[in-house]
Coordinates of C-alpha atoms in Angstrom, one line a residue:
F1 CA 90.4 92.9 120.4
S2 CA 90.6 93.5 124.2
E3 CA 93.2 95.8 125.6
K4 CA 95.2 92.8 126.9
E5 CA 95.1 91.2 123.5
V6 CA 96.3 94.4 121.7
E7 CA 99.1 94.7 124.3
E8 CA 100.2 91.1 123.7
G9 CA 100.1 91.6 119.9
N10 CA 102.1 94.8 120.1
E11 CA 104.7 93.2 122.2
F12 CA 105.0 90.5 119.6
L13 CA 105.3 93.0 116.8
K14 CA 108.1 94.8 118.7
L15 CA 110.2 91.6 118.1
F16 CA 110.2 92.5 114.4
R17 CA 110.4 96.3 114.7
S18 CA 108.3 97.0 111.6
Q19 CA 105.1 98.7 110.7
K20 CA 105.1 97.4 107.1
I21 CA 103.7 93.9 107.4
V22 CA 102.6 91.6 104.6
G23 CA 100.8 88.3 105.2
I24 CA 101.1 85.5 102.6
I25 CA 99.3 82.1 102.6
V26 CA 99.8 79.5 99.9
R27 CA 97.4 76.6 99.9
D28 CA 98.8 73.0 99.9
D29 CA 97.1 69.6 100.5
K30 CA 98.1 69.1 104.2
Y31 CA 95.2 71.1 105.7
S32 CA 92.6 69.1 103.7
R33 CA 94.4 65.9 104.6
S34 CA 94.4 66.6 108.3
R35 CA 90.9 68.2 108.7
Y36 CA 88.8 66.5 106.1
K37 CA 90.7 63.2 105.8
S38 CA 91.0 64.0 102.1
K39 CA 94.2 63.4 100.1
G40 CA 93.7 66.8 98.5
I41 CA 96.3 66.1 95.8
D42 CA 93.7 66.3 93.0
N43 CA 92.9 69.9 93.9
E44 CA 94.5 72.4 91.4
R45 CA 94.2 75.2 94.0
N46 CA 97.4 73.9 95.7
S47 CA 100.7 75.6 95.1
N48 CA 104.3 75.5 96.2
I49 CA 105.3 78.1 98.8
N50 CA 108.9 78.1 97.5
D51 CA 107.7 79.5 94.2
F52 CA 106.9 82.7 96.1
I53 CA 110.3 83.2 97.6
L54 CA 111.6 85.5 94.9
G55 CA 108.6 87.7 95.4
M56 CA 109.0 87.7 99.2
K57 CA 112.7 88.7 98.8
Y58 CA 111.5 91.6 96.6
L59 CA 109.2 92.7 99.4
E60 CA 111.9 92.3 101.9
K61 CA 114.1 94.7 99.9
K62 CA 111.2 97.2 99.9
G63 CA 111.2 97.2 103.7
Y64 CA 108.3 94.9 104.4
K65 CA 108.2 92.1 107.0
V66 CA 106.7 89.1 105.3
F67 CA 104.9 86.5 107.4
R68 CA 104.2 83.1 105.8
M69 CA 100.9 82.1 107.3
G70 CA 98.8 78.9 107.7
K71 CA 97.7 76.6 110.4
S72 CA 98.8 73.3 108.9
V73 CA 101.3 73.4 106.1
K74 CA 103.1 70.8 104.1
Q75 CA 106.4 72.4 103.3
K76 CA 108.9 74.6 105.2
M77 CA 110.2 77.5 103.3
K78 CA 113.7 77.2 101.8
Y79 CA 114.5 80.8 102.7
S80 CA 113.9 82.8 105.9
S81 CA 115.5 85.9 107.4
P82 CA 114.6 88.4 110.1
N83 CA 112.3 90.0 107.5
V84 CA 110.8 86.8 105.9
I85 CA 109.4 84.7 108.7
D86 CA 108.0 81.1 108.3
Y87 CA 105.4 82.0 110.9
A88 CA 103.2 79.0 110.0
N89 CA 106.0 76.6 111.2
S90 CA 107.0 78.7 114.3
K91 CA 106.2 78.2 118.0
I92 CA 104.7 81.7 118.1
R93 CA 101.8 80.8 115.7
S94 CA 98.3 81.0 117.2
D95 CA 94.8 81.8 116.1
F96 CA 94.9 85.1 117.9
M97 CA 98.2 86.1 116.3
D98 CA 96.7 85.2 112.8
L99 CA 94.0 87.7 113.4
F100 CA 96.3 90.3 114.8
L101 CA 98.9 90.0 112.0
I102 CA 96.2 90.3 109.3
K103 CA 94.6 93.3 111.1
N104 CA 98.0 95.0 111.1
C105 CA 99.2 94.0 107.6
K106 CA 99.4 96.4 104.7
F107 CA 98.1 93.8 102.3
F108 CA 97.5 90.1 102.1
I109 CA 98.7 87.7 99.4
S110 CA 96.8 84.4 98.9
T111 CA 96.3 81.6 96.5
G112 CA 92.7 81.4 97.8
C113 CA 92.3 80.0 101.3
G114 CA 89.9 80.2 104.3
L115 CA 92.1 82.8 106.0
D116 CA 91.2 85.2 103.3
S117 CA 88.0 85.8 105.1
V118 CA 89.9 87.5 107.9
A119 CA 91.5 89.9 105.5
M120 CA 88.1 90.6 104.0
L121 CA 86.7 91.3 107.5
F122 CA 89.5 93.9 108.1
R123 CA 89.1 95.2 104.6
K124 CA 92.7 94.6 103.6
P125 CA 93.8 94.5 100.0
I126 CA 94.0 90.9 98.9
F127 CA 96.3 89.9 96.0
Y128 CA 95.3 86.5 94.7
I129 CA 98.3 84.8 92.9
N130 CA 98.2 81.5 91.1
Y131 CA 94.5 81.6 91.6
M132 CA 92.5 78.6 90.3
G133 CA 88.8 78.9 89.3
I134 CA 88.3 82.2 87.6
T135 CA 84.5 82.2 88.3
D136 CA 84.8 80.3 91.6
V137 CA 85.0 83.6 93.5
T138 CA 83.1 85.1 96.4
Y139 CA 85.0 88.3 96.8
G140 CA 86.3 91.3 94.8
T141 CA 86.6 95.0 95.6
H142 CA 88.5 98.0 94.3
R143 CA 91.4 96.9 96.7
D144 CA 92.0 93.5 95.2
L145 CA 93.8 92.0 92.2
Y146 CA 94.0 88.5 90.6
A147 CA 96.7 86.6 88.7
Y148 CA 95.5 83.2 87.5
K149 CA 96.8 79.7 86.7
K150 CA 96.5 79.1 83.0
L151 CA 94.5 76.4 81.3
F152 CA 96.1 74.7 78.3
N153 CA 94.1 72.7 75.8
K154 CA 96.2 69.7 74.8
K155 CA 94.2 69.1 71.6
T156 CA 94.5 72.6 70.1
R157 CA 97.9 73.2 71.8
K158 CA 96.7 76.6 72.9
Y159 CA 96.0 78.4 76.2
L160 CA 92.3 79.1 76.9
K161 CA 91.1 82.7 76.6
L162 CA 88.9 84.3 79.2
S163 CA 85.9 83.9 76.9
N164 CA 86.6 80.2 76.4
I165 CA 86.9 79.6 80.2
I166 CA 83.6 81.3 81.1
K167 CA 81.5 80.3 78.1
D168 CA 82.5 76.6 78.4
N169 CA 81.8 76.6 82.1
L170 CA 85.4 75.8 83.0
G171 CA 85.9 78.6 85.5
N172 CA 84.7 76.7 88.5
I173 CA 86.5 73.3 87.9
I174 CA 89.3 72.9 90.3
H175 CA 90.1 69.2 90.2
K176 CA 92.7 67.6 88.0
N177 CA 90.8 64.6 87.0
A178 CA 87.8 66.6 85.8
L179 CA 90.0 68.8 83.7
K180 CA 92.0 65.8 82.4
K181 CA 88.7 64.4 81.0
K182 CA 88.4 67.6 79.0
N183 CA 92.0 67.4 77.7
I184 CA 93.1 70.4 79.8
D185 CA 96.3 70.9 81.7
V186 CA 96.7 73.5 84.5
V187 CA 99.9 75.6 84.2
N188 CA 101.1 77.3 87.3
L189 CA 102.8 80.7 87.2
N190 CA 106.6 80.1 87.6
K191 CA 108.7 81.8 90.3
F192 CA 109.7 84.6 88.1
E193 CA 106.2 85.4 87.0
I194 CA 105.1 85.3 90.6
R195 CA 107.9 87.7 91.6
N196 CA 106.9 90.1 88.8
V197 CA 103.2 89.9 89.7
I198 CA 104.1 90.7 93.3
K199 CA 106.1 93.7 92.1
D200 CA 103.1 94.9 90.1
M201 CA 100.6 94.3 92.9
E202 CA 102.8 96.3 95.4
K203 CA 102.9 99.1 92.9
F204 CA 99.1 99.0 92.7
Y205 CA 98.8 99.1 96.5
L206 CA 100.9 102.3 96.5
N207 CA 99.3 104.0 93.5
K208 CA 95.8 102.5 93.3
K209 CA 95.6 103.1 89.6
Y210 CA 94.3 100.7 86.9
S211 CA 96.0 100.5 83.5
N212 CA 94.0 100.4 80.3
I213 CA 94.4 96.7 79.9
Q214 CA 93.1 96.2 83.4
K215 CA 90.0 98.3 82.6
K216 CA 89.5 96.2 79.4
F217 CA 89.7 93.0 81.5
E218 CA 87.2 94.3 84.0
L219 CA 84.7 95.2 81.4
R220 CA 85.2 92.0 79.4
F221 CA 84.8 89.9 82.5
K222 CA 81.7 91.7 83.6
N223 CA 80.1 91.4 80.2
L224 CA 80.8 87.6 80.0
I225 CA 79.4 87.1 83.5
L226 CA 76.2 89.1 82.6
E227 CA 75.6 86.7 79.7
N228 CA 75.3 83.8 82.1
E229 CA 72.3 84.0 84.5
T230 CA 73.8 81.7 87.1
L231 CA 77.1 83.6 87.2
K232 CA 75.3 86.9 87.1
N233 CA 73.4 86.1 90.2
K234 CA 76.5 84.6 91.9
I235 CA 79.2 87.1 91.2
G236 CA 77.7 89.8 89.0
N237 CA 78.2 92.5 91.7
L238 CA 81.8 91.7 92.4
K239 CA 84.7 93.9 91.1
I240 CA 87.1 91.5 89.6
V241 CA 90.3 93.0 88.1
A242 CA 93.5 91.1 87.1
S243 CA 97.0 92.2 87.6
H244 CA 98.5 94.4 84.9
E245 CA 101.6 92.3 84.8
F246 CA 99.6 89.1 84.3
L247 CA 97.6 90.6 81.5
K248 CA 100.6 92.1 79.8
K249 CA 102.5 88.8 79.8
N250 CA 99.4 86.7 78.7
K251 CA 97.9 88.8 76.0
F252 CA 96.0 85.8 74.6
F253 CA 93.8 85.9 77.6
L254 CA 91.8 88.9 76.3
I255 CA 91.6 88.0 72.6
W256 CA 88.0 88.1 71.5
F257 CA 88.1 85.7 68.6
S258 CA 90.0 82.4 67.8

């Protein structure tokens, strides 16, 4: 940034009087509708920003300023305060301030969006929540964590394990109709699960320690990827680790055998 840009950005941040900033972006279908003339409603990557409010309130209590980000969003937040700002729907939103806020944030929460690339550029921890497409990833470091949408097999009446998803090549399918043909429903994390995952991820940000179940997931994920030559070449070098809270509440995910 130029000196003038930094000065403008700092003047903006003074309005909120905080050094503990968190950015959050939740994908919906409005951006794809406006930019690509696509309905976007079939894309299971979409989520509801209001399911994240309990998590944002938790961060607010911990002293963070939370900025809901996005260039073109469908829903307004049902909660806002001096510490939880619906910046995406504000008059102060700009491309420059997007960059400046992310550069100055402590960590970035996302469901998986294009703005993630800015957080990657600035090497910010990215906490992916309600993420869809377990093998549809391009990024993963020691700073980042994932918490996934769940896949439910309507025939067996069971949630799919990590091994099912990867071995059956379901990890990169993100469209509802394609999954419907395979008798699979997508189950979003609910607002309480999202809040608890955010608590867990904030704890990881502060302590930077993996639990045993996280280490088990990382090893299991890596081994499954290495068994598939295409996935090995695509994401074999990424460090993919799931949230401790997500794994603790979804123990079926790591079961080896049916």
